[in-house]
mmCIF file of C-alpha atoms in Angstrom:
data_model
loop_
_atom_site.group_PDB
_atom_site.id
_atom_site.type_symbol
_atom_site.label_atom_id
_atom_site.label_comp_id
_atom_site.label_asym_id
_atom_site.label_seq_id
_atom_site.Cartn_x
_atom_site.Cartn_y
_atom_site.Cartn_z
ATOM 1 C CA UNK A 9 0.025 -0.024 -0.035
ATOM 2 C CA UNK A 10 2.828 2.481 1.015
ATOM 3 C CA UNK A 11 4.843 1.668 -2.078
ATOM 4 C CA UNK A 12 1.938 2.354 -4.411
ATOM 5 C CA UNK A 13 1.066 5.535 -2.509
ATOM 6 C CA UNK A 14 4.669 6.694 -2.599
ATOM 7 C CA UNK A 15 4.838 6.403 -6.370
ATOM 8 C CA UNK A 16 1.779 8.663 -6.734
ATOM 9 C CA UNK A 17 2.824 11.198 -4.065
ATOM 10 C CA UNK A 18 5.159 13.225 -6.262
ATOM 11 C CA UNK A 19 2.282 13.844 -8.698
ATOM 12 C CA UNK A 20 -0.346 14.802 -6.098
ATOM 13 C CA UNK A 21 -0.278 18.512 -7.061
ATOM 14 C CA UNK A 22 -1.416 17.556 -10.503
ATOM 15 C CA UNK A 23 -4.806 16.056 -9.491
ATOM 16 C CA UNK A 24 -7.462 16.618 -6.885
ATOM 17 C CA UNK A 25 -6.740 13.518 -4.851
ATOM 18 C CA UNK A 26 -6.617 9.783 -4.737
ATOM 19 C CA UNK A 27 -9.561 7.337 -4.633
ATOM 20 C CA UNK A 28 -9.028 3.761 -3.342
ATOM 21 C CA UNK A 29 -11.240 0.881 -2.616
ATOM 22 C CA UNK A 30 -10.811 -1.778 0.034
ATOM 23 C CA UNK A 31 -12.629 -4.362 2.166
ATOM 24 C CA UNK A 32 -14.612 -3.055 5.172
ATOM 25 C CA UNK A 33 -12.521 -5.047 7.623
ATOM 26 C CA UNK A 34 -9.244 -3.465 6.471
ATOM 27 C CA UNK A 35 -9.853 -0.038 7.901
ATOM 28 C CA UNK A 36 -8.575 1.240 11.142
ATOM 29 C CA UNK A 37 -7.245 4.506 12.540
ATOM 30 C CA UNK A 38 -3.632 3.711 11.691
ATOM 31 C CA UNK A 39 -4.451 2.929 8.150
ATOM 32 C CA UNK A 40 -6.526 6.057 7.750
ATOM 33 C CA UNK A 41 -3.663 8.200 9.064
ATOM 34 C CA UNK A 42 -1.340 6.705 6.413
ATOM 35 C CA UNK A 43 -3.950 7.214 3.676
ATOM 36 C CA UNK A 44 -4.396 10.891 4.824
ATOM 37 C CA UNK A 45 -0.615 11.562 4.738
ATOM 38 C CA UNK A 46 -0.432 10.321 1.213
ATOM 39 C CA UNK A 47 -3.223 12.483 -0.229
ATOM 40 C CA UNK A 48 -5.988 9.996 -0.360
ATOM 41 C CA UNK A 49 -9.373 11.791 -0.458
ATOM 42 C CA UNK A 50 -11.913 9.215 -1.115
ATOM 43 C CA UNK A 51 -12.325 5.612 0.175
ATOM 44 C CA UNK A 52 -14.788 3.045 -1.135
ATOM 45 C CA UNK A 53 -15.728 -0.092 0.683
ATOM 46 C CA UNK A 54 -16.784 -3.300 -0.951
ATOM 47 C CA UNK A 55 -19.647 -3.839 1.300
ATOM 48 C CA UNK A 56 -21.842 -5.719 -1.200
ATOM 49 C CA UNK A 57 -24.731 -6.320 1.241
ATOM 50 C CA UNK A 58 -25.835 -5.261 4.700
ATOM 51 C CA UNK A 59 -27.704 -8.571 5.093
ATOM 52 C CA UNK A 60 -25.419 -10.667 7.422
ATOM 53 C CA UNK A 61 -27.078 -13.838 6.072
ATOM 54 C CA UNK A 62 -26.257 -12.931 2.578
ATOM 55 C CA UNK A 63 -22.644 -12.058 3.463
ATOM 56 C CA UNK A 64 -22.225 -15.349 5.242
ATOM 57 C CA UNK A 65 -23.668 -17.456 2.335
ATOM 58 C CA UNK A 66 -21.333 -15.727 -0.123
ATOM 59 C CA UNK A 67 -18.172 -16.192 2.091
ATOM 60 C CA UNK A 68 -17.487 -12.474 2.086
ATOM 61 C CA UNK A 69 -15.449 -12.700 5.317
ATOM 62 C CA UNK A 70 -16.943 -9.631 6.958
ATOM 63 C CA UNK A 71 -20.288 -8.581 8.504
ATOM 64 C CA UNK A 72 -22.606 -5.606 8.294
ATOM 65 C CA UNK A 73 -21.203 -4.208 11.576
ATOM 66 C CA UNK A 74 -17.744 -3.903 10.083
ATOM 67 C CA UNK A 75 -19.177 -1.808 7.263
ATOM 68 C CA UNK A 76 -20.865 0.476 9.751
ATOM 69 C CA UNK A 77 -17.718 0.807 11.936
ATOM 70 C CA UNK A 78 -15.300 1.517 8.977
ATOM 71 C CA UNK A 79 -17.823 3.908 7.350
ATOM 72 C CA UNK A 80 -18.044 5.942 10.559
ATOM 73 C CA UNK A 81 -14.265 6.049 10.986
ATOM 74 C CA UNK A 82 -13.805 7.166 7.302
ATOM 75 C CA UNK A 83 -16.294 9.949 7.592
ATOM 76 C CA UNK A 84 -14.927 11.192 10.979
ATOM 77 C CA UNK A 85 -11.445 11.292 9.458
ATOM 78 C CA UNK A 86 -12.583 13.699 6.653
ATOM 79 C CA UNK A 87 -12.608 11.265 3.744
ATOM 80 C CA UNK A 88 -15.327 11.020 1.132
ATOM 81 C CA UNK A 89 -17.126 7.613 1.720
ATOM 82 C CA UNK A 90 -18.050 5.374 -1.215
ATOM 83 C CA UNK A 91 -19.930 2.161 -0.701
ATOM 84 C CA UNK A 92 -20.324 -0.673 -3.291
ATOM 85 C CA UNK A 93 -23.176 -3.047 -3.297
ATOM 86 C CA UNK A 94 -24.244 -6.062 -5.419
ATOM 87 C CA UNK A 95 -27.717 -7.120 -6.319
ATOM 88 C CA UNK A 96 -28.763 -10.663 -6.896
ATOM 89 C CA UNK A 97 -26.205 -12.375 -4.715
ATOM 90 C CA UNK A 98 -26.721 -15.990 -3.477
ATOM 91 C CA UNK A 99 -29.513 -15.925 -0.886
ATOM 92 C CA UNK A 100 -30.454 -12.322 -1.416
ATOM 93 C CA UNK A 101 -33.815 -10.845 -2.630
ATOM 94 C CA UNK A 102 -35.117 -7.521 -3.840
ATOM 95 C CA UNK A 103 -36.148 -6.877 -0.228
ATOM 96 C CA UNK A 104 -32.609 -7.451 1.080
ATOM 97 C CA UNK A 105 -31.163 -5.311 -1.704
ATOM 98 C CA UNK A 106 -33.416 -2.543 -0.806
ATOM 99 C CA UNK A 107 -32.452 -2.953 2.893
ATOM 100 C CA UNK A 108 -28.873 -2.689 1.873
ATOM 101 C CA UNK A 109 -29.589 0.625 0.051
ATOM 102 C CA UNK A 110 -31.406 1.954 3.086
ATOM 103 C CA UNK A 111 -28.580 1.116 5.429
ATOM 104 C CA UNK A 112 -26.074 2.810 3.094
ATOM 105 C CA UNK A 113 -28.097 5.921 3.109
ATOM 106 C CA UNK A 114 -28.201 5.804 6.949
ATOM 107 C CA UNK A 115 -24.308 5.814 6.850
ATOM 108 C CA UNK A 116 -24.449 9.062 4.852
ATOM 109 C CA UNK A 117 -22.155 7.810 2.106
ATOM 110 C CA UNK A 118 -21.164 10.272 -0.613
ATOM 111 C CA UNK A 119 -21.105 7.852 -3.554
ATOM 112 C CA UNK A 120 -22.286 4.422 -4.371
ATOM 113 C CA UNK A 121 -21.674 1.806 -6.996
ATOM 114 C CA UNK A 122 -24.216 -0.843 -7.880
ATOM 115 C CA UNK A 123 -23.126 -4.113 -9.393
ATOM 116 C CA UNK A 124 -25.612 -6.762 -10.309
ATOM 117 C CA UNK A 125 -24.071 -10.217 -9.766
ATOM 118 C CA UNK A 126 -22.399 -11.756 -12.748
ATOM 119 C CA UNK A 127 -21.068 -15.316 -12.507
ATOM 120 C CA UNK A 128 -17.599 -15.946 -13.754
ATOM 121 C CA UNK A 129 -15.806 -19.235 -14.567
ATOM 122 C CA UNK A 130 -14.085 -21.152 -11.821
ATOM 123 C CA UNK A 131 -15.930 -19.432 -8.988
ATOM 124 C CA UNK A 132 -17.963 -20.642 -5.986
ATOM 125 C CA UNK A 133 -21.111 -19.151 -7.425
ATOM 126 C CA UNK A 134 -20.554 -21.061 -10.701
ATOM 127 C CA UNK A 135 -20.457 -24.329 -8.760
ATOM 128 C CA UNK A 136 -23.770 -23.415 -6.936
ATOM 129 C CA UNK A 137 -25.334 -22.473 -10.271
ATOM 130 C CA UNK A 138 -24.409 -25.783 -12.030
ATOM 131 C CA UNK A 139 -25.636 -27.879 -9.040
ATOM 132 C CA UNK A 140 -28.943 -26.150 -9.050
ATOM 133 C CA UNK A 141 -28.438 -24.340 -5.652
ATOM 134 C CA UNK A 142 -28.476 -20.800 -7.037
ATOM 135 C CA UNK A 143 -30.416 -19.196 -9.825
ATOM 136 C CA UNK A 144 -28.657 -15.954 -10.858
ATOM 137 C CA UNK A 145 -30.558 -12.753 -11.465
ATOM 138 C CA UNK A 146 -31.642 -12.027 -15.065
ATOM 139 C CA UNK A 147 -30.826 -8.736 -16.813
ATOM 140 C CA UNK A 148 -34.492 -7.863 -16.588
ATOM 141 C CA UNK A 149 -34.748 -8.661 -12.870
ATOM 142 C CA UNK A 150 -31.587 -6.597 -12.169
ATOM 143 C CA UNK A 151 -32.907 -3.630 -14.237
ATOM 144 C CA UNK A 152 -36.185 -3.730 -12.146
ATOM 145 C CA UNK A 153 -34.496 -3.611 -8.797
ATOM 146 C CA UNK A 154 -31.781 -1.167 -9.801
ATOM 147 C CA UNK A 155 -34.371 1.233 -11.263
ATOM 148 C CA UNK A 156 -35.716 1.422 -7.757
ATOM 149 C CA UNK A 157 -32.408 1.770 -6.005
ATOM 150 C CA UNK A 158 -31.023 4.518 -8.176
ATOM 151 C CA UNK A 159 -33.795 7.113 -7.328
ATOM 152 C CA UNK A 160 -33.525 6.025 -3.649
ATOM 153 C CA UNK A 161 -29.835 7.141 -3.627
ATOM 154 C CA UNK A 162 -30.437 10.251 -5.638
ATOM 155 C CA UNK A 163 -33.185 11.534 -3.369
ATOM 156 C CA UNK A 164 -30.813 11.006 -0.364
ATOM 157 C CA UNK A 165 -28.120 13.100 -2.198
ATOM 158 C CA UNK A 166 -25.874 10.098 -2.813
ATOM 159 C CA UNK A 167 -24.065 10.193 -6.092
ATOM 160 C CA UNK A 168 -24.469 6.848 -8.012
ATOM 161 C CA UNK A 169 -21.143 6.804 -9.926
ATOM 162 C CA UNK A 170 -21.442 3.390 -11.429
ATOM 163 C CA UNK A 171 -24.172 0.849 -12.279
ATOM 164 C CA UNK A 172 -23.128 -2.474 -13.832
ATOM 165 C CA UNK A 173 -19.694 -3.750 -14.689
ATOM 166 C CA UNK A 174 -17.308 -2.185 -17.103
ATOM 167 C CA UNK A 175 -17.359 -4.134 -20.326
ATOM 168 C CA UNK A 176 -14.214 -5.826 -21.532
ATOM 169 C CA UNK A 177 -13.245 -8.626 -23.793
ATOM 170 C CA UNK A 178 -11.789 -10.539 -20.801
ATOM 171 C CA UNK A 179 -14.967 -10.213 -18.680
ATOM 172 C CA UNK A 180 -17.319 -11.280 -21.499
ATOM 173 C CA UNK A 181 -15.134 -14.333 -22.317
ATOM 174 C CA UNK A 182 -15.473 -15.474 -18.669
ATOM 175 C CA UNK A 183 -19.173 -14.896 -17.984
ATOM 176 C CA UNK A 184 -21.198 -17.991 -17.200
ATOM 177 C CA UNK A 185 -24.551 -16.454 -16.292
ATOM 178 C CA UNK A 186 -26.018 -13.460 -14.518
ATOM 179 C CA UNK A 187 -27.235 -9.844 -15.031
ATOM 180 C CA UNK A 188 -24.635 -8.535 -17.557
ATOM 181 C CA UNK A 189 -25.286 -5.997 -20.364
ATOM 182 C CA UNK A 190 -22.750 -3.573 -21.664
ATOM 183 C CA UNK A 191 -25.188 -0.698 -21.490
ATOM 184 C CA UNK A 192 -26.785 -1.793 -18.170
ATOM 185 C CA UNK A 193 -27.100 1.700 -16.723
ATOM 186 C CA UNK A 194 -28.879 2.948 -19.775
ATOM 187 C CA UNK A 195 -31.474 0.117 -19.433
ATOM 188 C CA UNK A 196 -32.040 1.201 -15.778
ATOM 189 C CA UNK A 197 -32.428 4.866 -16.737
ATOM 190 C CA UNK A 198 -35.013 3.858 -19.379
ATOM 191 C CA UNK A 199 -36.878 1.852 -16.748
ATOM 192 C CA UNK A 200 -36.790 4.749 -14.259
ATOM 193 C CA UNK A 201 -38.596 7.015 -16.848
ATOM 194 C CA UNK A 202 -41.123 4.290 -17.734
ATOM 195 C CA UNK A 203 -41.979 3.860 -14.018
ATOM 196 C CA UNK A 204 -42.425 7.679 -13.709
ATOM 197 C CA UNK A 205 -44.719 7.737 -16.742
ATOM 198 C CA UNK A 206 -46.809 4.880 -15.616
ATOM 199 C CA UNK A 207 -47.083 6.329 -12.035
ATOM 200 C CA UNK A 208 -48.362 9.590 -13.533
ATOM 201 C CA UNK A 209 -50.788 7.795 -15.799
ATOM 202 C CA UNK A 210 -52.190 5.928 -12.794
ATOM 203 C CA UNK A 211 -52.233 8.884 -10.379
ATOM 204 C CA UNK A 212 -53.928 11.241 -12.787
ATOM 205 C CA UNK A 213 -56.228 8.648 -14.451
ATOM 206 C CA UNK A 214 -55.079 9.400 -17.955
ATOM 207 C CA UNK A 215 -57.440 7.873 -20.556
ATOM 208 C CA UNK A 216 -56.043 5.576 -23.289
ATOM 209 C CA UNK A 217 -55.204 7.289 -26.456
ATOM 210 C CA UNK A 218 -52.853 10.151 -27.313
ATOM 211 C CA UNK A 219 -50.615 11.479 -24.466
ATOM 212 C CA UNK A 220 -47.901 14.053 -24.664
ATOM 213 C CA UNK A 221 -44.863 13.262 -22.473
ATOM 214 C CA UNK A 222 -42.750 16.371 -21.613
ATOM 215 C CA UNK A 223 -39.117 15.738 -20.509
ATOM 216 C CA UNK A 224 -35.885 17.763 -20.426
ATOM 217 C CA UNK A 225 -33.887 17.708 -23.694
ATOM 218 C CA UNK A 226 -31.042 15.681 -22.079
ATOM 219 C CA UNK A 227 -33.559 12.992 -20.964
ATOM 220 C CA UNK A 228 -35.517 12.476 -24.251
ATOM 221 C CA UNK A 229 -33.625 9.341 -25.373
ATOM 222 C CA UNK A 230 -34.005 7.833 -21.878
ATOM 223 C CA UNK A 231 -37.707 8.532 -21.764
ATOM 224 C CA UNK A 232 -38.237 6.975 -25.204
ATOM 225 C CA UNK A 233 -36.138 3.937 -24.187
ATOM 226 C CA UNK A 234 -33.464 1.997 -25.978
ATOM 227 C CA UNK A 235 -34.739 0.806 -29.271
ATOM 228 C CA UNK A 236 -38.058 2.674 -28.376
ATOM 229 C CA UNK A 237 -38.667 0.285 -25.517
ATOM 230 C CA UNK A 238 -40.786 2.664 -23.450
ATOM 231 C CA UNK A 239 -42.622 3.943 -26.465
ATOM 232 C CA UNK A 240 -43.670 0.467 -27.403
ATOM 233 C CA UNK A 241 -44.696 -0.583 -23.876
ATOM 234 C CA UNK A 242 -47.033 2.528 -23.760
ATOM 235 C CA UNK A 243 -48.273 1.693 -27.250
ATOM 236 C CA UNK A 244 -49.101 -1.869 -26.111
ATOM 237 C CA UNK A 245 -51.043 -0.505 -23.121
ATOM 238 C CA UNK A 246 -53.303 1.497 -25.460
ATOM 239 C CA UNK A 247 -51.641 4.888 -25.356
ATOM 240 C CA UNK A 248 -50.165 6.868 -28.346
ATOM 241 C CA UNK A 249 -47.162 8.711 -26.703
ATOM 242 C CA UNK A 250 -45.594 11.684 -28.200
ATOM 243 C CA UNK A 251 -42.276 12.637 -26.410
ATOM 244 C CA UNK A 252 -41.640 16.423 -26.342
ATOM 245 C CA UNK A 253 -38.643 18.441 -25.099
ATOM 246 C CA UNK A 254 -39.220 21.060 -22.532
ATOM 247 C CA UNK A 255 -36.100 23.100 -21.709
ATOM 248 C CA UNK A 256 -37.585 24.309 -18.484
ATOM 249 C CA UNK A 257 -37.464 20.785 -17.055
ATOM 250 C CA UNK A 258 -34.498 19.329 -15.187
ATOM 251 C CA UNK A 259 -33.320 15.735 -15.232
ATOM 252 C CA UNK A 260 -35.885 13.297 -13.812
ATOM 253 C CA UNK A 261 -38.632 15.908 -14.136
ATOM 254 C CA UNK A 262 -41.564 14.978 -16.281
ATOM 255 C CA UNK A 263 -45.204 15.778 -16.943
ATOM 256 C CA UNK A 264 -47.993 14.526 -19.135
ATOM 257 C CA UNK A 265 -50.882 16.068 -21.093
ATOM 258 C CA UNK A 266 -53.656 14.258 -22.892
ATOM 259 C CA UNK A 267 -53.367 14.765 -26.619
#
């Protein structure tokens, strides 16, 4: 750790700071002092879940209390706190994933990364999958839960800096099963806007037929959906949507009018 930080120290004036990630059970006051001395500004913890049963089943080697303890130490020492979670782990459920998000928010983390579980070759989860003990999350199921988690974090002023794994040839060659898509976040963003539209339709009792959907210019493609997914869903429900840009609207803001 010190040799790596030493290599970066002479360049510290050329960037804002150093971001690192580590296990929740590798943080203590001595380590934090070293990190502070070497210009580290942000620390991310690979928490993955706050459900102790899920952590145990997946052999994570730490419990939720170690996440709480390390998070509080990191915040008290003046670092930016990032937490990483995984959806669809062995033994987890949508309810336990939502619980994890709620616990992250309580810890007042600054950033979060959400990674749907992807099964790789030569892993314990691959063994469980092939022997029928574990059914990995589908892309659709992962999109459904992540489209609920992202707004939860945003409403709590937690920046969601990553959703889904970075695509690479090495990764894709080793995937056995699970919720992997190279544009996973985009799928989640599409689903969030569809959920908003459907909620407004239900709340305001919009009649089937022509509806105008107003969104910010930067959100237009997300609202329509990849390959017009949202447009087609609404069409199949009996609506004739027309998506219209409104420059007065911000990201995530949306309103409907009957056509």
